[in-house]
């Protein structure tokens, strides 16, 4: 076990709440000690690595702060998720979740990534995963769980986790030493098709142009260990078009992400919907039947190649340079996608067959498509080049036969077009502003009417300012806004017997009619005071 590094400002102080401790004790085996040891060991491993490599007292203190906050986040998220699972499954003993080593380690890593991002500690992703020896294709599965926990994550952190998930889906999960290939080999060496993993309601219907609201994660709410181990299957029935396992959930995420990116590229390139569907069919074919093309590559590389080969076959005047220029204009485009592409030097078949030389999948070095060639093991020196070279020497040799079936004068049958992921509207995803109060903020949708609610709702640029005061009063007093009663009264405070000196209006929640009545009474009192400034006034009480 790692030891606490020197210069660490104070001990790591955090722990489970009384509610979470009660959940631990309700299990057949109390996991408290095991969870505590794992958490502290991982945090101290990170601290030790940072101290050995940074050598800066200020950043060491910041790293220690990240660890303390990560421990707090870990127990808070674990409590929220455990509570949700107990309620969903209708059982109190959820030992299988608490005891799942891999999923709990991924959750600790995710909590550390949250605090590293929020505190801006110099530790770019996926360096943390390399330090903790967590595979990216395992790590991404806890991201959705963390977001569903509703523990008040800052919006910037939510955006960061979304970008981290995309990095895993587009490249980090496809490295030659990734455990993902074990799942693909178990699926007869193929990635599932889009139709196999996407529910029909989430596939595009060419006859319909309306958009459905975004449900973010289709089909199933993840649970710790449910997707990483078969032992959770007895507790949670997962529904899907066919069987839903970790590979199907991964493929569903991949198709959703790449469907959105291809749609954006085709819109910029002014590509028709008909041609877009042909490009999508070609891209899906490369993932399902030529999966080895993805070994140590980036999904965007296959999309760009699919655009060009279909445009070339169908006689569309779209140059490769124009495609790459369009891609580089995208907000989150990676420059290395077009300039640093693996051409040869690594045997992709080893990933699909599992015949690795060292047979070690737990290497401390997690490789990415941007990793320098000197970091790759193997007797032969690899070759890297630009995307055009990759297309000419690698991609076209594997995909040209399939793509030629879309030629206008092709004598054979044209392959059926693959279903396309439906475009989703950005959902009005509400955000919880405080963990102490049930207060949420969500984007305003002009197309839908406001739902009837017993709470207080304030709409920017349209609601009166009195509503904000009522919300503040609710927070300050802790009273529920559900009681729509008027407890307003006008009280008189006298100073030295010279008559009224101040009016204090005490408001609890009241309806619009009650506020109007109160305003009428106030106006009458004000006019009477002006007409008779020296006479004492007895002010009515509103009950």
Short mmCIF file of C-alpha atoms in Angstrom, two decimals:
data_model
loop_
_atom_site.label_atom_id
_atom_site.label_comp_id
_atom_site.label_asym_id
_atom_site.label_seq_id
_atom_site.Cartn_x
_atom_site.Cartn_y
_atom_site.Cartn_z
CA UNK A 1 0.00 0.00 0.00
CA UNK A 2 1.18 3.52 -0.78
CA UNK A 3 2.39 5.64 2.09
CA UNK A 4 1.43 9.23 2.70
CA UNK A 5 3.96 11.51 0.95
CA UNK A 6 6.05 14.00 2.82
CA UNK A 7 4.90 17.60 2.73
CA UNK A 8 1.24 16.63 2.59
CA UNK A 9 -0.69 19.41 4.39
CA UNK A 10 -2.74 17.52 6.94
CA UNK A 11 -4.42 14.14 6.85
CA UNK A 12 -7.16 13.19 4.45
CA UNK A 13 -10.32 13.67 6.49
CA UNK A 14 -13.59 12.43 5.05
CA UNK A 15 -15.97 9.58 5.60
CA UNK A 16 -19.45 8.20 4.96
CA UNK A 17 -22.52 9.85 6.42
CA UNK A 18 -24.68 8.15 9.02
CA UNK A 19 -27.17 7.27 6.29
CA UNK A 20 -24.51 5.59 4.15
CA UNK A 21 -23.11 3.75 7.19
CA UNK A 22 -26.61 2.37 7.80
CA UNK A 23 -26.68 1.14 4.19
CA UNK A 24 -23.31 -0.54 4.71
CA UNK A 25 -24.53 -2.31 7.83
CA UNK A 26 -27.67 -3.51 6.05
CA UNK A 27 -25.50 -5.56 3.70
CA UNK A 28 -24.73 -9.21 4.31
CA UNK A 29 -21.06 -8.22 4.60
CA UNK A 30 -20.18 -4.75 5.91
CA UNK A 31 -18.02 -3.17 3.16
CA UNK A 32 -16.98 -0.12 5.21
CA UNK A 33 -13.36 -1.11 5.80
CA UNK A 34 -12.77 -2.40 2.29
CA UNK A 35 -14.15 0.78 0.72
CA UNK A 36 -12.11 3.00 3.03
CA UNK A 37 -8.85 1.13 2.34
CA UNK A 38 -9.36 1.19 -1.43
CA UNK A 39 -10.19 4.90 -1.44
CA UNK A 40 -7.22 5.95 0.66
CA UNK A 41 -4.83 3.69 -1.23
CA UNK A 42 -5.85 5.17 -4.61
CA UNK A 43 -5.70 8.75 -3.35
CA UNK A 44 -2.28 8.24 -1.78
CA UNK A 45 -1.04 6.59 -4.98
CA UNK A 46 -2.02 9.70 -6.89
CA UNK A 47 -0.43 11.97 -4.29
CA UNK A 48 2.79 9.98 -4.30
CA UNK A 49 3.02 10.07 -8.09
CA UNK A 50 2.36 13.81 -8.15
CA UNK A 51 5.00 14.49 -5.50
CA UNK A 52 7.59 12.37 -7.31
CA UNK A 53 6.99 14.06 -10.66
CA UNK A 54 5.91 17.62 -9.89
CA UNK A 55 8.37 18.68 -7.23
CA UNK A 56 6.42 21.87 -6.54
CA UNK A 57 5.19 22.59 -3.03
CA UNK A 58 2.27 24.68 -4.25
CA UNK A 59 0.98 22.05 -6.67
CA UNK A 60 1.52 19.34 -4.04
CA UNK A 61 -0.79 21.24 -1.70
CA UNK A 62 -3.31 21.60 -4.50
CA UNK A 63 -3.09 17.88 -5.21
CA UNK A 64 -3.76 17.12 -1.53
CA UNK A 65 -6.80 19.40 -1.68
CA UNK A 66 -8.03 17.51 -4.73
CA UNK A 67 -7.74 14.24 -2.84
CA UNK A 68 -9.68 15.53 0.15
CA UNK A 69 -12.46 16.83 -2.08
CA UNK A 70 -12.44 13.62 -4.11
CA UNK A 71 -13.09 11.62 -0.93
CA UNK A 72 -16.06 13.84 -0.10
CA UNK A 73 -17.46 13.54 -3.63
CA UNK A 74 -16.94 9.77 -3.59
CA UNK A 75 -19.01 9.14 -0.48
CA UNK A 76 -21.67 11.63 -1.55
CA UNK A 77 -22.10 10.07 -5.01
CA UNK A 78 -21.95 6.55 -3.62
CA UNK A 79 -24.68 7.37 -1.10
CA UNK A 80 -26.92 8.89 -3.78
CA UNK A 81 -26.44 5.96 -6.13
CA UNK A 82 -26.90 3.36 -3.39
CA UNK A 83 -30.14 5.04 -2.33
CA UNK A 84 -31.41 5.04 -5.91
CA UNK A 85 -30.52 1.37 -6.40
CA UNK A 86 -32.16 0.27 -3.14
CA UNK A 87 -35.33 2.03 -4.18
CA UNK A 88 -35.22 0.72 -7.76
CA UNK A 89 -34.47 -2.89 -6.82
CA UNK A 90 -36.63 -2.93 -3.70
CA UNK A 91 -33.89 -4.52 -1.58
CA UNK A 92 -31.67 -3.30 1.24
CA UNK A 93 -28.71 -5.63 0.66
CA UNK A 94 -26.74 -4.21 -2.31
CA UNK A 95 -23.42 -5.80 -1.41
CA UNK A 96 -22.75 -6.65 -5.06
CA UNK A 97 -22.46 -2.91 -5.84
CA UNK A 98 -20.29 -1.99 -2.87
CA UNK A 99 -17.96 -4.96 -3.34
CA UNK A 100 -17.34 -4.63 -7.06
CA UNK A 101 -13.64 -3.75 -7.15
CA UNK A 102 -13.46 -2.48 -10.74
CA UNK A 103 -16.51 -0.24 -10.65
CA UNK A 104 -15.60 1.24 -7.26
CA UNK A 105 -12.07 1.99 -8.48
CA UNK A 106 -13.50 3.72 -11.55
CA UNK A 107 -15.77 5.81 -9.32
CA UNK A 108 -12.80 6.91 -7.20
CA UNK A 109 -10.92 7.84 -10.38
CA UNK A 110 -13.92 9.81 -11.65
CA UNK A 111 -14.19 11.75 -8.38
CA UNK A 112 -10.48 12.59 -8.63
CA UNK A 113 -10.97 13.75 -12.23
CA UNK A 114 -13.79 16.01 -11.01
CA UNK A 115 -11.61 17.72 -8.42
CA UNK A 116 -8.58 17.91 -10.74
CA UNK A 117 -10.74 19.71 -13.30
CA UNK A 118 -12.46 22.05 -10.84
CA UNK A 119 -9.17 22.98 -9.10
CA UNK A 120 -7.27 23.18 -12.42
CA UNK A 121 -4.48 20.94 -11.26
CA UNK A 122 -1.97 20.29 -14.09
CA UNK A 123 -2.93 16.70 -14.89
CA UNK A 124 -4.42 16.33 -18.36
CA UNK A 125 -6.71 13.40 -19.04
CA UNK A 126 -5.97 10.47 -19.38
CA UNK A 127 -2.83 10.82 -17.22
CA UNK A 128 -4.88 10.07 -14.11
CA UNK A 129 -6.00 6.74 -15.57
CA UNK A 130 -2.39 5.80 -16.25
CA UNK A 131 -1.43 6.61 -12.66
CA UNK A 132 -4.30 4.57 -11.18
CA UNK A 133 -4.08 1.84 -13.86
CA UNK A 134 -7.72 2.17 -14.88
CA UNK A 135 -8.67 1.27 -18.46
CA UNK A 136 -10.57 4.05 -20.30
CA UNK A 137 -13.20 1.62 -21.61
CA UNK A 138 -14.03 0.77 -17.98
CA UNK A 139 -13.82 4.36 -16.75
CA UNK A 140 -16.45 5.84 -19.09
CA UNK A 141 -19.17 3.60 -17.65
CA UNK A 142 -19.32 5.48 -14.34
CA UNK A 143 -19.61 8.94 -15.92
CA UNK A 144 -23.34 8.62 -16.60
CA UNK A 145 -23.84 7.24 -13.11
CA UNK A 146 -22.10 10.27 -11.60
CA UNK A 147 -24.22 12.68 -13.63
CA UNK A 148 -27.43 10.90 -12.62
CA UNK A 149 -26.55 11.14 -8.93
CA UNK A 150 -27.69 14.81 -8.86
CA UNK A 151 -25.17 15.86 -6.24
CA UNK A 152 -24.81 19.44 -7.46
CA UNK A 153 -21.82 19.17 -9.79
CA UNK A 154 -20.76 22.53 -11.27
CA UNK A 155 -21.78 23.01 -14.88
CA UNK A 156 -18.13 23.29 -15.97
CA UNK A 157 -17.42 19.88 -14.43
CA UNK A 158 -20.42 18.35 -16.22
CA UNK A 159 -19.10 19.68 -19.53
CA UNK A 160 -15.63 18.34 -18.73
CA UNK A 161 -16.98 14.85 -17.99
CA UNK A 162 -18.92 14.91 -21.27
CA UNK A 163 -15.70 15.74 -23.14
CA UNK A 164 -13.85 12.99 -21.28
CA UNK A 165 -16.51 10.49 -22.30
CA UNK A 166 -16.17 11.54 -25.94
CA UNK A 167 -12.39 11.10 -25.80
CA UNK A 168 -12.84 7.56 -24.57
CA UNK A 169 -15.46 6.69 -27.18
CA UNK A 170 -13.57 8.20 -30.11
CA UNK A 171 -10.04 6.91 -29.47
CA UNK A 172 -8.91 5.86 -25.97
CA UNK A 173 -11.10 2.76 -25.89
CA UNK A 174 -9.70 1.56 -29.26
CA UNK A 175 -6.03 1.17 -28.33
CA UNK A 176 -4.49 -2.21 -29.10
CA UNK A 177 -4.21 -3.16 -25.41
CA UNK A 178 -7.77 -2.12 -24.52
CA UNK A 179 -10.06 -4.65 -22.77
CA UNK A 180 -12.68 -3.60 -25.34
CA UNK A 181 -11.22 -6.14 -27.78
CA UNK A 182 -12.03 -8.95 -25.38
CA UNK A 183 -15.70 -7.96 -25.57
CA UNK A 184 -15.51 -7.74 -29.37
CA UNK A 185 -13.91 -11.19 -29.62
CA UNK A 186 -16.71 -12.55 -27.43
CA UNK A 187 -19.17 -11.05 -29.95
CA UNK A 188 -17.76 -13.14 -32.82
CA UNK A 189 -15.14 -10.49 -33.56
CA UNK A 190 -17.63 -7.79 -34.57
CA UNK A 191 -19.04 -4.64 -33.09
CA UNK A 192 -22.87 -4.80 -32.96
CA UNK A 193 -24.73 -2.90 -35.68
CA UNK A 194 -26.62 0.31 -35.03
CA UNK A 195 -29.96 -1.45 -35.45
CA UNK A 196 -28.98 -4.09 -32.90
CA UNK A 197 -28.23 -1.61 -30.14
CA UNK A 198 -30.55 1.36 -30.79
CA UNK A 199 -34.25 1.16 -29.91
CA UNK A 200 -36.51 1.82 -32.93
CA UNK A 201 -37.72 5.11 -31.46
CA UNK A 202 -34.16 6.41 -31.54
CA UNK A 203 -33.58 5.61 -35.20
CA UNK A 204 -34.23 8.12 -37.92
CA UNK A 205 -37.38 7.68 -39.99
CA UNK A 206 -36.97 9.36 -43.42
CA UNK A 207 -40.73 9.95 -43.54
CA UNK A 208 -40.68 12.03 -40.35
CA UNK A 209 -38.92 15.32 -39.77
CA UNK A 210 -39.94 16.00 -36.18
CA UNK A 211 -37.35 15.71 -33.44
CA UNK A 212 -37.76 13.84 -30.20
CA UNK A 213 -36.61 15.20 -26.84
CA UNK A 214 -33.18 14.07 -25.77
CA UNK A 215 -33.25 11.30 -23.18
CA UNK A 216 -29.49 11.43 -22.83
CA UNK A 217 -28.91 7.77 -22.07
CA UNK A 218 -31.35 5.52 -23.94
CA UNK A 219 -32.77 2.36 -22.57
CA UNK A 220 -31.18 1.75 -19.20
CA UNK A 221 -29.96 3.59 -16.17
CA UNK A 222 -26.51 2.28 -15.28
CA UNK A 223 -25.57 0.95 -11.88
CA UNK A 224 -22.18 0.33 -10.36
CA UNK A 225 -21.09 -3.10 -11.42
CA UNK A 226 -24.20 -3.83 -13.49
CA UNK A 227 -22.37 -3.45 -16.78
CA UNK A 228 -18.99 -4.65 -15.59
CA UNK A 229 -19.99 -7.96 -14.13
CA UNK A 230 -22.50 -10.67 -14.80
CA UNK A 231 -23.26 -11.11 -11.11
CA UNK A 232 -25.57 -8.06 -11.16
CA UNK A 233 -27.83 -9.54 -13.86
CA UNK A 234 -30.02 -11.26 -11.31
CA UNK A 235 -30.72 -7.91 -9.64
CA UNK A 236 -31.35 -5.77 -12.70
CA UNK A 237 -33.23 -6.71 -15.85
CA UNK A 238 -31.80 -4.70 -18.73
CA UNK A 239 -34.04 -4.16 -21.75
CA UNK A 240 -32.82 -3.50 -25.27
CA UNK A 241 -33.43 -4.31 -28.92
CA UNK A 242 -31.51 -7.56 -28.40
CA UNK A 243 -29.36 -8.44 -25.43
CA UNK A 244 -27.86 -5.44 -23.65
CA UNK A 245 -24.39 -5.83 -22.22
CA UNK A 246 -21.38 -3.59 -21.83
CA UNK A 247 -20.45 -3.89 -25.54
CA UNK A 248 -23.96 -3.01 -26.69
CA UNK A 249 -24.09 0.02 -24.39
CA UNK A 250 -20.70 1.10 -25.65
CA UNK A 251 -21.76 0.68 -29.29
CA UNK A 252 -24.94 2.65 -28.63
CA UNK A 253 -22.90 5.54 -27.30
CA UNK A 254 -20.51 5.34 -30.25
CA UNK A 255 -23.27 5.42 -32.87
CA UNK A 256 -25.04 8.30 -31.13
CA UNK A 257 -21.84 10.35 -30.96
CA UNK A 258 -20.70 9.66 -34.52
CA UNK A 259 -24.18 10.13 -35.95
CA UNK A 260 -24.23 13.63 -34.51
CA UNK A 261 -20.74 14.43 -35.83
CA UNK A 262 -21.44 13.12 -39.32
CA UNK A 263 -24.67 15.13 -39.45
CA UNK A 264 -22.74 18.31 -38.60
CA UNK A 265 -20.04 17.61 -41.20
CA UNK A 266 -22.60 16.86 -43.91
CA UNK A 267 -24.47 20.05 -43.10
CA UNK A 268 -21.28 22.12 -43.47
CA UNK A 269 -20.32 20.32 -46.69
CA UNK A 270 -23.89 20.69 -48.07
CA UNK A 271 -24.23 16.92 -48.47
CA UNK A 272 -27.75 15.64 -49.14
CA UNK A 273 -29.57 13.34 -46.74
CA UNK A 274 -29.49 10.53 -49.31
CA UNK A 275 -25.71 10.72 -49.62
CA UNK A 276 -25.35 11.05 -45.85
CA UNK A 277 -27.15 7.73 -45.36
CA UNK A 278 -24.77 6.05 -47.82
CA UNK A 279 -21.78 7.48 -45.95
CA UNK A 280 -23.24 6.27 -42.67
CA UNK A 281 -23.76 2.78 -44.10
CA UNK A 282 -20.13 2.72 -45.21
CA UNK A 283 -18.94 3.92 -41.80
CA UNK A 284 -21.01 1.31 -39.96
CA UNK A 285 -19.66 -1.41 -42.28
CA UNK A 286 -16.09 -0.43 -41.39
CA UNK A 287 -16.86 -0.73 -37.66
CA UNK A 288 -18.77 -4.00 -37.87
CA UNK A 289 -16.92 -5.94 -40.59
CA UNK A 290 -13.50 -4.24 -40.68
CA UNK A 291 -13.14 -3.61 -36.95
CA UNK A 292 -9.36 -3.94 -37.15
CA UNK A 293 -9.31 -0.53 -38.89
CA UNK A 294 -10.05 1.02 -35.51
CA UNK A 295 -7.04 -0.44 -33.68
CA UNK A 296 -5.01 2.57 -32.44
CA UNK A 297 -7.06 4.90 -34.62
CA UNK A 298 -9.62 7.66 -34.13
CA UNK A 299 -13.30 7.31 -35.05
CA UNK A 300 -13.19 10.66 -36.85
CA UNK A 301 -10.55 9.25 -39.19
CA UNK A 302 -12.96 6.55 -40.38
CA UNK A 303 -15.78 9.07 -40.79
CA UNK A 304 -13.66 11.41 -42.93
CA UNK A 305 -12.48 8.49 -45.08
CA UNK A 306 -16.09 7.28 -45.49
CA UNK A 307 -17.18 10.73 -46.66
CA UNK A 308 -14.46 10.83 -49.31
CA UNK A 309 -14.81 7.29 -50.65
CA UNK A 310 -18.60 7.56 -51.05
CA UNK A 311 -18.31 11.03 -52.60
CA UNK A 312 -15.72 9.67 -55.04
CA UNK A 313 -17.79 6.58 -55.95
CA UNK A 314 -20.97 8.65 -56.49
CA UNK A 315 -19.13 11.31 -58.55
CA UNK A 316 -19.66 14.11 -56.00
CA UNK A 317 -17.09 16.89 -56.28
CA UNK A 318 -15.80 16.88 -52.71
CA UNK A 319 -12.02 16.87 -52.29
CA UNK A 320 -10.21 15.33 -49.35
CA UNK A 321 -8.65 18.71 -48.54
CA UNK A 322 -12.12 20.28 -48.36
CA UNK A 323 -13.30 17.50 -46.04
CA UNK A 324 -10.31 17.97 -43.71
CA UNK A 325 -10.70 21.76 -43.79
CA UNK A 326 -14.34 21.40 -42.81
CA UNK A 327 -13.42 18.97 -40.03
CA UNK A 328 -10.77 21.29 -38.60
CA UNK A 329 -13.37 24.05 -38.33
CA UNK A 330 -15.41 21.97 -35.87
CA UNK A 331 -15.21 23.20 -32.23
CA UNK A 332 -13.64 20.08 -30.68
CA UNK A 333 -11.67 18.81 -33.68
CA UNK A 334 -8.27 17.27 -32.95
CA UNK A 335 -5.36 18.31 -35.19
CA UNK A 336 -3.69 14.93 -34.80
CA UNK A 337 -6.66 13.23 -36.50
CA UNK A 338 -5.46 14.46 -39.91
CA UNK A 339 -1.71 14.74 -39.30
CA UNK A 340 -0.69 11.87 -36.99
CA UNK A 341 -2.26 8.63 -38.23
CA UNK A 342 -0.93 5.11 -37.71
CA UNK A 343 -0.13 3.59 -41.12
CA UNK A 344 1.70 0.36 -40.32
CA UNK A 345 3.94 -1.27 -37.75
CA UNK A 346 1.32 -2.75 -35.40
CA UNK A 347 -0.48 -6.00 -36.01
CA UNK A 348 -4.18 -5.20 -35.66
CA UNK A 349 -5.08 -8.88 -35.92
CA UNK A 350 -3.51 -9.46 -32.51
CA UNK A 351 -6.15 -7.26 -30.91
CA UNK A 352 -8.96 -9.23 -32.52
CA UNK A 353 -7.47 -12.68 -31.93
CA UNK A 354 -6.01 -11.94 -28.52
CA UNK A 355 -2.56 -13.22 -29.44
CA UNK A 356 -0.53 -10.52 -27.73
CA UNK A 357 3.16 -11.09 -27.23
CA UNK A 358 3.17 -10.21 -23.56
CA UNK A 359 -0.44 -11.10 -22.79
CA UNK A 360 -0.55 -8.29 -20.24
CA UNK A 361 -3.63 -6.07 -20.38
CA UNK A 362 -2.84 -4.29 -17.13
CA UNK A 363 0.14 -2.35 -18.37
CA UNK A 364 0.81 0.87 -16.54
CA UNK A 365 1.09 2.70 -19.84
CA UNK A 366 -2.19 3.45 -21.58
CA UNK A 367 -1.53 4.12 -25.25
CA UNK A 368 -3.42 6.60 -27.41
CA UNK A 369 -3.27 7.45 -31.12
CA UNK A 370 -1.08 10.43 -30.15
CA UNK A 371 1.48 8.38 -28.23
CA UNK A 372 4.97 8.66 -29.79
CA UNK A 373 6.05 5.54 -31.65
CA UNK A 374 8.96 4.92 -29.26
CA UNK A 375 6.43 4.13 -26.51
CA UNK A 376 4.91 1.20 -28.39
CA UNK A 377 6.32 -2.27 -27.70
CA UNK A 378 7.22 -4.53 -30.59
CA UNK A 379 10.20 -5.45 -32.72
CA UNK A 380 9.22 -3.33 -35.74
CA UNK A 381 9.20 0.45 -35.98
CA UNK A 382 5.76 1.78 -36.80
CA UNK A 383 5.00 4.20 -39.59
CA UNK A 384 2.84 7.26 -39.16
CA UNK A 385 1.63 9.79 -41.69
CA UNK A 386 -1.29 12.02 -42.64
CA UNK A 387 -4.87 10.95 -43.21
CA UNK A 388 -4.57 10.88 -47.02
CA UNK A 389 -1.72 8.39 -46.77
CA UNK A 390 -3.79 6.25 -44.41
CA UNK A 391 -6.70 6.33 -46.87
CA UNK A 392 -4.56 5.29 -49.84
CA UNK A 393 -2.55 2.56 -48.15
CA UNK A 394 -4.94 1.13 -45.57
CA UNK A 395 -8.57 2.26 -45.70
CA UNK A 396 -9.30 2.03 -49.44
CA UNK A 397 -7.81 -1.46 -49.72
CA UNK A 398 -10.34 -2.77 -47.17
CA UNK A 399 -13.39 -0.66 -48.03
CA UNK A 400 -13.26 -0.10 -51.78
CA UNK A 401 -15.10 -3.30 -52.70
CA UNK A 402 -18.02 -2.45 -50.42
CA UNK A 403 -18.14 1.24 -51.40
CA UNK A 404 -18.20 0.46 -55.13
CA UNK A 405 -21.64 -1.10 -54.68
CA UNK A 406 -23.00 2.46 -54.34
CA UNK A 407 -21.68 3.48 -57.78
CA UNK A 408 -24.42 4.87 -60.07
CA UNK A 409 -23.78 2.24 -62.78
CA UNK A 410 -23.03 -0.69 -60.50
CA UNK A 411 -24.49 -3.87 -61.98
CA UNK A 412 -25.20 -5.65 -58.68
CA UNK A 413 -27.63 -4.89 -55.88
CA UNK A 414 -27.04 -1.80 -53.79
CA UNK A 415 -26.53 -2.61 -50.08
CA UNK A 416 -29.48 -1.64 -47.86
CA UNK A 417 -28.93 1.64 -46.07
CA UNK A 418 -28.21 1.35 -42.38
CA UNK A 419 -30.62 3.11 -39.99
CA UNK A 420 -29.37 6.46 -38.76
CA UNK A 421 -29.52 7.63 -35.12
CA UNK A 422 -32.31 10.14 -34.70
CA UNK A 423 -31.41 13.75 -34.10
CA UNK A 424 -32.39 14.83 -30.62
CA UNK A 425 -33.41 18.18 -29.34
CA UNK A 426 -31.31 19.47 -26.48
CA UNK A 427 -33.39 18.48 -23.50
CA UNK A 428 -34.26 21.08 -20.86
CA UNK A 429 -31.99 19.30 -18.42
CA UNK A 430 -32.52 20.82 -15.02
CA UNK A 431 -29.61 21.48 -12.70
CA UNK A 432 -29.78 21.31 -8.94
CA UNK A 433 -28.34 24.47 -7.41
CA UNK A 434 -27.98 23.32 -3.83
CA UNK A 435 -27.61 19.99 -2.09
CA UNK A 436 -29.42 21.42 0.95
CA UNK A 437 -32.54 22.63 -0.88
CA UNK A 438 -34.62 21.20 -3.71
CA UNK A 439 -33.96 24.12 -6.06
CA UNK A 440 -33.40 23.54 -9.76
CA UNK A 441 -32.74 25.69 -12.81
CA UNK A 442 -33.52 24.60 -16.37
CA UNK A 443 -33.60 26.23 -19.82
CA UNK A 444 -36.89 27.88 -20.74
CA UNK A 445 -38.77 26.23 -23.61
CA UNK A 446 -41.18 28.60 -25.32
CA UNK A 447 -42.81 25.77 -27.27
CA UNK A 448 -44.20 24.02 -24.21
CA UNK A 449 -46.58 25.38 -21.63
CA UNK A 450 -45.45 25.64 -18.06
CA UNK A 451 -46.48 22.58 -16.04
CA UNK A 452 -48.70 23.09 -13.00
CA UNK A 453 -46.53 22.86 -9.93
CA UNK A 454 -46.96 23.32 -6.22
CA UNK A 455 -43.56 25.00 -5.96
CA UNK A 456 -42.37 28.47 -6.88
CA UNK A 457 -41.26 29.05 -10.48
CA UNK A 458 -39.44 32.14 -11.72
CA UNK A 459 -39.08 32.78 -15.46
CA UNK A 460 -36.35 35.25 -16.44
CA UNK A 461 -37.55 38.34 -18.32
CA UNK A 462 -41.20 37.50 -17.64
CA UNK A 463 -41.87 36.79 -13.94
CA UNK A 464 -42.41 39.67 -11.49
CA UNK A 465 -39.61 40.43 -9.03
CA UNK A 466 -41.90 39.54 -6.11
CA UNK A 467 -41.39 35.88 -6.98
CA UNK A 468 -37.66 36.15 -6.36
CA UNK A 469 -38.36 37.69 -2.97
CA UNK A 470 -40.73 34.82 -2.17
CA UNK A 471 -38.10 32.27 -3.17
CA UNK A 472 -35.50 34.04 -1.00
CA UNK A 473 -37.98 34.09 1.86
CA UNK A 474 -38.55 30.36 1.45
CA UNK A 475 -34.80 29.72 1.64
CA UNK A 476 -34.33 32.05 4.59
CA UNK A 477 -37.24 30.74 6.67
CA UNK A 478 -37.22 27.14 5.50
CA UNK A 479 -41.00 27.22 4.97
CA UNK A 480 -42.51 25.15 2.18
CA UNK A 481 -43.99 27.06 -0.78
CA UNK A 482 -46.83 24.54 -0.98
CA UNK A 483 -49.03 26.40 1.50
CA UNK A 484 -50.72 29.09 -0.60
CA UNK A 485 -51.95 31.28 2.21
CA UNK A 486 -51.61 34.94 2.98
CA UNK A 487 -50.02 35.80 6.28
CA UNK A 488 -49.25 39.36 5.37
CA UNK A 489 -49.90 42.11 7.88
CA UNK A 490 -49.11 45.74 8.25
CA UNK A 491 -47.59 46.53 11.61
CA UNK A 492 -46.94 49.84 13.18
CA UNK A 493 -43.73 50.68 14.99
CA UNK A 494 -43.63 53.89 16.96
CA UNK A 495 -40.66 55.94 18.02
CA UNK A 496 -41.14 58.34 20.90
CA UNK A 497 -44.92 58.34 20.50
CA UNK A 498 -44.74 60.55 17.40
CA UNK A 499 -46.89 58.25 15.31
CA UNK A 500 -45.95 55.69 12.69
CA UNK A 501 -42.34 55.66 11.66
CA UNK A 502 -42.12 52.49 9.53
CA UNK A 503 -44.24 49.88 7.89
CA UNK A 504 -43.00 46.33 7.79
CA UNK A 505 -44.65 43.96 5.40
CA UNK A 506 -44.38 40.33 6.39
CA UNK A 507 -45.17 37.94 3.57
CA UNK A 508 -45.54 34.29 3.36
CA UNK A 509 -46.61 32.61 0.13
CA UNK A 510 -49.77 34.16 -1.31
CA UNK A 511 -51.71 34.00 -4.49
CA UNK A 512 -51.88 36.75 -7.14
CA UNK A 513 -55.39 37.72 -5.94
CA UNK A 514 -54.21 38.02 -2.36
CA UNK A 515 -51.28 40.20 -3.41
CA UNK A 516 -53.66 42.40 -5.37
CA UNK A 517 -55.96 42.80 -2.37
CA UNK A 518 -53.00 43.67 -0.18
CA UNK A 519 -51.85 46.32 -2.68
CA UNK A 520 -55.35 47.88 -2.71
CA UNK A 521 -55.32 48.13 1.09
CA UNK A 522 -51.82 49.64 1.04
CA UNK A 523 -52.88 52.29 -1.50
CA UNK A 524 -55.91 53.27 0.58
CA UNK A 525 -53.83 53.53 3.72
CA UNK A 526 -51.24 55.67 1.92
CA UNK A 527 -53.89 58.09 0.57
CA UNK A 528 -55.51 58.37 3.98
CA UNK A 529 -52.13 59.15 5.54
CA UNK A 530 -51.58 61.89 2.98
CA UNK A 531 -55.03 63.42 3.58
CA UNK A 532 -54.65 63.37 7.38
CA UNK A 533 -50.93 63.50 8.12
CA UNK A 534 -51.27 64.41 11.82
CA UNK A 535 -54.09 62.18 12.88
CA UNK A 536 -53.27 58.72 14.15
CA UNK A 537 -54.19 55.91 11.82
CA UNK A 538 -55.33 52.49 12.83
CA UNK A 539 -54.17 50.12 10.15
CA UNK A 540 -56.11 47.00 9.34
CA UNK A 541 -54.65 43.56 9.74
CA UNK A 542 -54.95 41.04 6.92
CA UNK A 543 -55.30 37.51 8.15
#
